[in-house]
Amino acid sequence: MTGPELRSGRGAVSTTAPRPAARLHPGTGAEAPPAARSQVARPVGRPGVLRQRLGLLGGLAAVLLLAAISLFVGVSELSVGDVLTGDLDDAQRQTLLASRVPRTVSILLAGSAMAVVGLVMQLLVRNKFVEPSTAGTTESAGLGLLVVTLLAPGMPLLGKMGVAAVFALAGTALFLLILRRIQLRSVVVVPLVGMMLAGVVGALSTFLAYGNDLLHTLSSWMTGDFSGVVRGRYEMLWIVAGCAVVAYLAANRFTVAGLGQEFTTNLGLNYRRVLALGLAIVAVTSAVVVVVVGGLPFLGLVVPNVVSLAMGDYLRRSLPWVALVGAGFVLVCDIVGRLVIYPAEVPIGIVVGIVGAGLFLYLLLRRPSGAR
């Protein structure tokens, strides 16, 4: 086996200006809170729906093309012609089925899922600059993985993932609790609070890892890297695919929850249950991705914001696009990381972090003042 390839929304006459018509929630007629009206979905006509579907098909074709390219990037020689004709020797077949295909599938699953949970988290927190890595969720998952490694090193991987998910859920809940106690919350303060919390959790993890000679192991967990993904090690990522499906099915509830607790309650929804469901999806997805491939910083931030610029904030409409763009973004970063110092490769967590940080600063600086 060639193994994993090199790691690296009258009446009396008034003398005042007319008040603009309030935007009502479709189906209920309830008036949306002013700060949230921009999130109410606008109706899309039949031509618009057709354009969206054609656009999705085009996006899907582009992602599949990138996935195909990804299959043929690596140290071991593997040609398109040999794969199409089936003329592969044992080593090439092993490389394709045990390493290249699992790696590409894991990129598609992890990229799309982390982008989706980033959008869900932004709706629930009501801030465009929040995602698992800027809210302490990813770092909390890493801390949970470290703790279970120290206390129960023989626990099965699924059990370790469960402990990491519990820590991720607790870290995210702590972040929301801190936000509730902050009176003045600007668009910048919220992610800063999250990054400070992430820093504290990360420092605690580093302290524990240092004292137990696990610094290198902790670093490998927190830096995303697909080079070690092989058949038998990536299958847990199908769990995040299930989480993404649940997020799509509950998309309308998350969109309403993003309009605020009072508005959600007026519509007859249980705000706390919707919030708990969303946090559970975010925590489980973050934990699984950290356990299998490591952290992918800023992915859940930049992709939903880029898609939101074109599609708006209606979750059910934008979610498929977020998933596609997330998968495509990670595929591109992975291919770049495998080629920039070929035949070695740069871990994708570094590439995604550099590109994501640049896009994060661009989005932060271009955001109009007063916007959420």
PDB file of C-alpha atoms in Angstrom, residues 45-250:
ATOM      1  CA  GLY A  45     -40.635  34.321  -9.319  1.00  0.00           C
ATOM      2  CA  ARG A  46     -40.570  31.323 -11.637  1.00  0.00           C
ATOM      3  CA  PRO A  47     -37.751  32.729 -13.827  1.00  0.00           C
ATOM      4  CA  GLY A  48     -35.750  33.380 -10.674  1.00  0.00           C
ATOM      5  CA  VAL A  49     -36.300  29.844  -9.454  1.00  0.00           C
ATOM      6  CA  LEU A  50     -35.176  28.478 -12.812  1.00  0.00           C
ATOM      7  CA  ARG A  51     -32.032  30.618 -12.709  1.00  0.00           C
ATOM      8  CA  GLN A  52     -31.291  29.413  -9.203  1.00  0.00           C
ATOM      9  CA  ARG A  53     -31.654  25.783 -10.185  1.00  0.00           C
ATOM     10  CA  LEU A  54     -29.465  26.225 -13.242  1.00  0.00           C
ATOM     11  CA  GLY A  55     -26.929  28.030 -11.095  1.00  0.00           C
ATOM     12  CA  LEU A  56     -26.923  25.198  -8.581  1.00  0.00           C
ATOM     13  CA  LEU A  57     -26.379  22.670 -11.335  1.00  0.00           C
ATOM     14  CA  GLY A  58     -23.483  24.739 -12.634  1.00  0.00           C
ATOM     15  CA  GLY A  59     -22.013  24.996  -9.146  1.00  0.00           C
ATOM     16  CA  LEU A  60     -22.383  21.265  -8.629  1.00  0.00           C
ATOM     17  CA  ALA A  61     -20.637  20.592 -11.930  1.00  0.00           C
ATOM     18  CA  ALA A  62     -17.753  22.881 -10.907  1.00  0.00           C
ATOM     19  CA  VAL A  63     -17.346  21.094  -7.554  1.00  0.00           C
ATOM     20  CA  LEU A  64     -17.390  17.702  -9.247  1.00  0.00           C
ATOM     21  CA  LEU A  65     -14.717  18.898 -11.660  1.00  0.00           C
ATOM     22  CA  LEU A  66     -12.547  20.042  -8.753  1.00  0.00           C
ATOM     23  CA  ALA A  67     -13.129  16.706  -7.035  1.00  0.00           C
ATOM     24  CA  ALA A  68     -12.008  14.890 -10.167  1.00  0.00           C
ATOM     25  CA  ILE A  69      -8.864  17.006 -10.325  1.00  0.00           C
ATOM     26  CA  SER A  70      -8.193  16.276  -6.658  1.00  0.00           C
ATOM     27  CA  LEU A  71      -8.156  12.550  -7.386  1.00  0.00           C
ATOM     28  CA  PHE A  72      -5.168  12.930  -9.641  1.00  0.00           C
ATOM     29  CA  VAL A  73      -3.023  15.258  -7.528  1.00  0.00           C
ATOM     30  CA  GLY A  74      -0.417  13.522  -5.447  1.00  0.00           C
ATOM     31  CA  VAL A  75       2.952  11.848  -5.389  1.00  0.00           C
ATOM     32  CA  SER A  76       1.858   8.435  -6.633  1.00  0.00           C
ATOM     33  CA  GLU A  77       1.450   8.356 -10.369  1.00  0.00           C
ATOM     34  CA  LEU A  78      -2.187   7.952 -11.414  1.00  0.00           C
ATOM     35  CA  SER A  79      -3.476   8.970 -14.843  1.00  0.00           C
ATOM     36  CA  VAL A  80      -7.021   9.753 -16.006  1.00  0.00           C
ATOM     37  CA  GLY A  81      -6.690   7.342 -18.894  1.00  0.00           C
ATOM     38  CA  ASP A  82      -5.680   4.440 -16.669  1.00  0.00           C
ATOM     39  CA  VAL A  83      -8.616   5.069 -14.323  1.00  0.00           C
ATOM     40  CA  LEU A  84     -11.142   5.383 -17.177  1.00  0.00           C
ATOM     41  CA  THR A  85      -9.935   2.234 -18.870  1.00  0.00           C
ATOM     42  CA  GLY A  86      -9.470   0.329 -15.602  1.00  0.00           C
ATOM     43  CA  ASP A  87      -5.868  -0.381 -16.530  1.00  0.00           C
ATOM     44  CA  LEU A  88      -4.491  -0.082 -13.019  1.00  0.00           C
ATOM     45  CA  ASP A  89      -1.957  -2.193 -11.227  1.00  0.00           C
ATOM     46  CA  ASP A  90      -2.455  -3.224  -7.604  1.00  0.00           C
ATOM     47  CA  ALA A  91      -0.514  -0.278  -6.186  1.00  0.00           C
ATOM     48  CA  GLN A  92      -2.449   2.261  -8.294  1.00  0.00           C
ATOM     49  CA  ARG A  93      -5.802   0.670  -7.408  1.00  0.00           C
ATOM     50  CA  GLN A  94      -4.855   0.731  -3.735  1.00  0.00           C
ATOM     51  CA  THR A  95      -3.800   4.389  -3.987  1.00  0.00           C
ATOM     52  CA  LEU A  96      -7.081   5.337  -5.701  1.00  0.00           C
ATOM     53  CA  LEU A  97      -9.469   3.387  -3.460  1.00  0.00           C
ATOM     54  CA  ALA A  98      -7.686   3.570  -0.110  1.00  0.00           C
ATOM     55  CA  SER A  99      -6.276   7.100  -0.233  1.00  0.00           C
ATOM     56  CA  ARG A 100      -7.409   9.405  -3.071  1.00  0.00           C
ATOM     57  CA  VAL A 101     -11.185   8.656  -3.017  1.00  0.00           C
ATOM     58  CA  PRO A 102     -11.483   8.748   0.811  1.00  0.00           C
ATOM     59  CA  ARG A 103      -9.515  12.017   0.887  1.00  0.00           C
ATOM     60  CA  THR A 104     -11.689  13.697  -1.760  1.00  0.00           C
ATOM     61  CA  VAL A 105     -14.933  12.488  -0.122  1.00  0.00           C
ATOM     62  CA  SER A 106     -13.759  13.711   3.281  1.00  0.00           C
ATOM     63  CA  ILE A 107     -12.929  17.135   1.790  1.00  0.00           C
ATOM     64  CA  LEU A 108     -16.431  17.386   0.287  1.00  0.00           C
ATOM     65  CA  LEU A 109     -18.097  16.354   3.559  1.00  0.00           C
ATOM     66  CA  ALA A 110     -15.976  18.450   5.923  1.00  0.00           C
ATOM     67  CA  GLY A 111     -15.942  21.554   3.686  1.00  0.00           C
ATOM     68  CA  SER A 112     -19.689  21.645   3.057  1.00  0.00           C
ATOM     69  CA  ALA A 113     -20.626  20.770   6.655  1.00  0.00           C
ATOM     70  CA  MET A 114     -18.375  23.361   8.316  1.00  0.00           C
ATOM     71  CA  ALA A 115     -19.673  26.080   5.949  1.00  0.00           C
ATOM     72  CA  VAL A 116     -23.288  25.086   6.746  1.00  0.00           C
ATOM     73  CA  VAL A 117     -22.810  25.112  10.533  1.00  0.00           C
ATOM     74  CA  GLY A 118     -21.059  28.470  10.208  1.00  0.00           C
ATOM     75  CA  LEU A 119     -24.220  29.913   8.604  1.00  0.00           C
ATOM     76  CA  VAL A 120     -26.457  28.284  11.215  1.00  0.00           C
ATOM     77  CA  MET A 121     -24.320  29.718  14.003  1.00  0.00           C
ATOM     78  CA  GLN A 122     -24.398  33.218  12.462  1.00  0.00           C
ATOM     79  CA  LEU A 123     -28.212  33.111  12.350  1.00  0.00           C
ATOM     80  CA  LEU A 124     -28.525  31.924  15.947  1.00  0.00           C
ATOM     81  CA  VAL A 125     -25.988  34.421  17.325  1.00  0.00           C
ATOM     82  CA  ARG A 126     -27.213  37.150  14.919  1.00  0.00           C
ATOM     83  CA  ASN A 127     -23.737  38.158  13.916  1.00  0.00           C
ATOM     84  CA  LYS A 128     -22.060  37.730  10.549  1.00  0.00           C
ATOM     85  CA  PHE A 129     -18.592  37.283  11.974  1.00  0.00           C
ATOM     86  CA  VAL A 130     -19.159  34.237  14.125  1.00  0.00           C
ATOM     87  CA  GLU A 131     -18.333  30.662  13.313  1.00  0.00           C
ATOM     88  CA  PRO A 132     -17.022  27.690  15.315  1.00  0.00           C
ATOM     89  CA  SER A 133     -13.402  28.871  15.260  1.00  0.00           C
ATOM     90  CA  THR A 134     -14.316  32.449  16.388  1.00  0.00           C
ATOM     91  CA  ALA A 135     -16.623  31.294  19.187  1.00  0.00           C
ATOM     92  CA  GLY A 136     -14.429  28.820  21.011  1.00  0.00           C
ATOM     93  CA  THR A 137     -16.353  25.814  19.661  1.00  0.00           C
ATOM     94  CA  THR A 138     -13.464  24.246  17.794  1.00  0.00           C
ATOM     95  CA  GLU A 139     -11.009  24.868  20.630  1.00  0.00           C
ATOM     96  CA  SER A 140     -13.476  23.380  23.136  1.00  0.00           C
ATOM     97  CA  ALA A 141     -13.766  20.273  20.981  1.00  0.00           C
ATOM     98  CA  GLY A 142      -9.985  20.014  20.956  1.00  0.00           C
ATOM     99  CA  LEU A 143      -9.898  20.363  24.740  1.00  0.00           C
ATOM    100  CA  GLY A 144     -12.465  17.586  25.081  1.00  0.00           C
ATOM    101  CA  LEU A 145     -10.434  15.342  22.813  1.00  0.00           C
ATOM    102  CA  LEU A 146      -7.327  16.043  24.873  1.00  0.00           C
ATOM    103  CA  VAL A 147      -9.079  15.373  28.181  1.00  0.00           C
ATOM    104  CA  VAL A 148     -10.492  12.045  27.032  1.00  0.00           C
ATOM    105  CA  THR A 149      -7.113  11.078  25.647  1.00  0.00           C
ATOM    106  CA  LEU A 150      -5.548  11.691  29.054  1.00  0.00           C
ATOM    107  CA  LEU A 151      -8.272  10.103  31.165  1.00  0.00           C
ATOM    108  CA  ALA A 152      -9.456   7.283  28.920  1.00  0.00           C
ATOM    109  CA  PRO A 153      -6.885   6.669  26.190  1.00  0.00           C
ATOM    110  CA  GLY A 154      -8.399   3.306  25.315  1.00  0.00           C
ATOM    111  CA  MET A 155     -11.866   4.703  24.582  1.00  0.00           C
ATOM    112  CA  PRO A 156     -13.112   3.975  21.033  1.00  0.00           C
ATOM    113  CA  LEU A 157     -12.892   6.822  18.535  1.00  0.00           C
ATOM    114  CA  LEU A 158     -16.693   7.232  18.495  1.00  0.00           C
ATOM    115  CA  GLY A 159     -16.642   7.720  22.270  1.00  0.00           C
ATOM    116  CA  LYS A 160     -13.866  10.297  22.013  1.00  0.00           C
ATOM    117  CA  MET A 161     -15.887  12.116  19.368  1.00  0.00           C
ATOM    118  CA  GLY A 162     -18.882  12.148  21.759  1.00  0.00           C
ATOM    119  CA  VAL A 163     -16.792  13.672  24.546  1.00  0.00           C
ATOM    120  CA  ALA A 164     -15.387  16.269  22.130  1.00  0.00           C
ATOM    121  CA  ALA A 165     -18.979  17.122  21.054  1.00  0.00           C
ATOM    122  CA  VAL A 166     -20.031  17.619  24.696  1.00  0.00           C
ATOM    123  CA  PHE A 167     -17.088  19.969  25.286  1.00  0.00           C
ATOM    124  CA  ALA A 168     -17.870  21.828  22.009  1.00  0.00           C
ATOM    125  CA  LEU A 169     -21.510  22.234  23.097  1.00  0.00           C
ATOM    126  CA  ALA A 170     -20.428  23.482  26.536  1.00  0.00           C
ATOM    127  CA  GLY A 171     -17.944  25.957  24.996  1.00  0.00           C
ATOM    128  CA  THR A 172     -20.583  27.326  22.597  1.00  0.00           C
ATOM    129  CA  ALA A 173     -23.143  27.637  25.418  1.00  0.00           C
ATOM    130  CA  LEU A 174     -20.558  29.542  27.491  1.00  0.00           C
ATOM    131  CA  PHE A 175     -19.973  31.895  24.542  1.00  0.00           C
ATOM    132  CA  LEU A 176     -23.727  32.606  24.280  1.00  0.00           C
ATOM    133  CA  LEU A 177     -23.937  33.127  28.054  1.00  0.00           C
ATOM    134  CA  ILE A 178     -21.145  35.709  27.909  1.00  0.00           C
ATOM    135  CA  LEU A 179     -22.858  37.508  25.008  1.00  0.00           C
ATOM    136  CA  ARG A 180     -26.101  37.787  27.018  1.00  0.00           C
ATOM    137  CA  ARG A 181     -24.235  39.631  29.762  1.00  0.00           C
ATOM    138  CA  ILE A 182     -22.670  42.164  27.378  1.00  0.00           C
ATOM    139  CA  GLN A 183     -24.899  45.255  27.019  1.00  0.00           C
ATOM    140  CA  LEU A 184     -23.115  46.877  24.074  1.00  0.00           C
ATOM    141  CA  ARG A 185     -22.604  44.437  21.260  1.00  0.00           C
ATOM    142  CA  SER A 186     -21.163  45.853  18.062  1.00  0.00           C
ATOM    143  CA  VAL A 187     -20.466  43.815  14.956  1.00  0.00           C
ATOM    144  CA  VAL A 188     -16.826  43.584  15.982  1.00  0.00           C
ATOM    145  CA  VAL A 189     -17.181  42.953  19.720  1.00  0.00           C
ATOM    146  CA  VAL A 190     -19.012  39.643  19.333  1.00  0.00           C
ATOM    147  CA  PRO A 191     -16.310  37.811  17.356  1.00  0.00           C
ATOM    148  CA  LEU A 192     -13.626  39.407  19.552  1.00  0.00           C
ATOM    149  CA  VAL A 193     -15.324  37.928  22.618  1.00  0.00           C
ATOM    150  CA  GLY A 194     -15.400  34.563  20.871  1.00  0.00           C
ATOM    151  CA  MET A 195     -11.737  34.725  19.907  1.00  0.00           C
ATOM    152  CA  MET A 196     -10.762  35.693  23.458  1.00  0.00           C
ATOM    153  CA  LEU A 197     -12.731  32.735  24.776  1.00  0.00           C
ATOM    154  CA  ALA A 198     -11.062  30.527  22.180  1.00  0.00           C
ATOM    155  CA  GLY A 199      -7.695  31.862  23.344  1.00  0.00           C
ATOM    156  CA  VAL A 200      -8.432  30.971  26.947  1.00  0.00           C
ATOM    157  CA  VAL A 201      -9.598  27.463  26.038  1.00  0.00           C
ATOM    158  CA  GLY A 202      -6.622  27.025  23.735  1.00  0.00           C
ATOM    159  CA  ALA A 203      -4.218  28.116  26.474  1.00  0.00           C
ATOM    160  CA  LEU A 204      -5.739  25.604  28.867  1.00  0.00           C
ATOM    161  CA  SER A 205      -5.347  22.871  26.259  1.00  0.00           C
ATOM    162  CA  THR A 206      -1.732  23.849  25.655  1.00  0.00           C
ATOM    163  CA  PHE A 207      -1.022  23.774  29.382  1.00  0.00           C
ATOM    164  CA  LEU A 208      -2.463  20.289  29.732  1.00  0.00           C
ATOM    165  CA  ALA A 209      -0.702  19.055  26.603  1.00  0.00           C
ATOM    166  CA  TYR A 210       2.633  20.503  27.717  1.00  0.00           C
ATOM    167  CA  GLY A 211       2.452  18.821  31.064  1.00  0.00           C
ATOM    168  CA  ASN A 212       1.722  15.460  29.430  1.00  0.00           C
ATOM    169  CA  ASP A 213       4.068  15.682  26.451  1.00  0.00           C
ATOM    170  CA  LEU A 214       1.167  15.920  23.981  1.00  0.00           C
ATOM    171  CA  LEU A 215       1.934  19.286  22.357  1.00  0.00           C
ATOM    172  CA  HIS A 216       2.651  17.763  18.964  1.00  0.00           C
ATOM    173  CA  THR A 217      -0.509  15.663  19.136  1.00  0.00           C
ATOM    174  CA  LEU A 218      -2.611  18.715  20.098  1.00  0.00           C
ATOM    175  CA  SER A 219      -1.097  20.720  17.232  1.00  0.00           C
ATOM    176  CA  SER A 220      -1.961  17.972  14.757  1.00  0.00           C
ATOM    177  CA  TRP A 221      -5.576  17.909  16.038  1.00  0.00           C
ATOM    178  CA  MET A 222      -6.042  21.683  15.688  1.00  0.00           C
ATOM    179  CA  THR A 223      -4.427  21.975  12.251  1.00  0.00           C
ATOM    180  CA  GLY A 224      -6.591  20.561   9.517  1.00  0.00           C
ATOM    181  CA  ASP A 225      -4.812  17.993   7.387  1.00  0.00           C
ATOM    182  CA  PHE A 226      -6.319  15.517   4.924  1.00  0.00           C
ATOM    183  CA  SER A 227      -3.071  13.727   4.138  1.00  0.00           C
ATOM    184  CA  GLY A 228      -3.699  11.113   6.830  1.00  0.00           C
ATOM    185  CA  VAL A 229      -7.250  10.357   5.675  1.00  0.00           C
ATOM    186  CA  VAL A 230      -7.530   6.822   4.371  1.00  0.00           C
ATOM    187  CA  ARG A 231     -10.239   4.215   4.016  1.00  0.00           C
ATOM    188  CA  GLY A 232     -11.427   3.185   7.483  1.00  0.00           C
ATOM    189  CA  ARG A 233     -10.546   6.560   9.047  1.00  0.00           C
ATOM    190  CA  TYR A 234     -12.951   9.007   7.391  1.00  0.00           C
ATOM    191  CA  GLU A 235     -16.323   7.234   7.571  1.00  0.00           C
ATOM    192  CA  MET A 236     -17.390   9.131  10.720  1.00  0.00           C
ATOM    193  CA  LEU A 237     -17.587  12.234   8.517  1.00  0.00           C
ATOM    194  CA  TRP A 238     -20.873  10.863   7.144  1.00  0.00           C
ATOM    195  CA  ILE A 239     -22.313  11.983  10.496  1.00  0.00           C
ATOM    196  CA  VAL A 240     -21.739  15.623   9.480  1.00  0.00           C
ATOM    197  CA  ALA A 241     -23.621  14.935   6.255  1.00  0.00           C
ATOM    198  CA  GLY A 242     -26.578  13.879   8.406  1.00  0.00           C
ATOM    199  CA  CYS A 243     -26.206  17.069  10.473  1.00  0.00           C
ATOM    200  CA  ALA A 244     -26.263  19.162   7.274  1.00  0.00           C
ATOM    201  CA  VAL A 245     -29.481  17.418   6.171  1.00  0.00           C
ATOM    202  CA  VAL A 246     -31.095  18.134   9.567  1.00  0.00           C
ATOM    203  CA  ALA A 247     -29.978  21.781   9.268  1.00  0.00           C
ATOM    204  CA  TYR A 248     -31.683  21.995   5.854  1.00  0.00           C
ATOM    205  CA  LEU A 249     -34.900  20.432   7.164  1.00  0.00           C
ATOM    206  CA  ALA A 250     -34.940  22.917  10.075  1.00  0.00           C
TER     207      ALA A 250
END
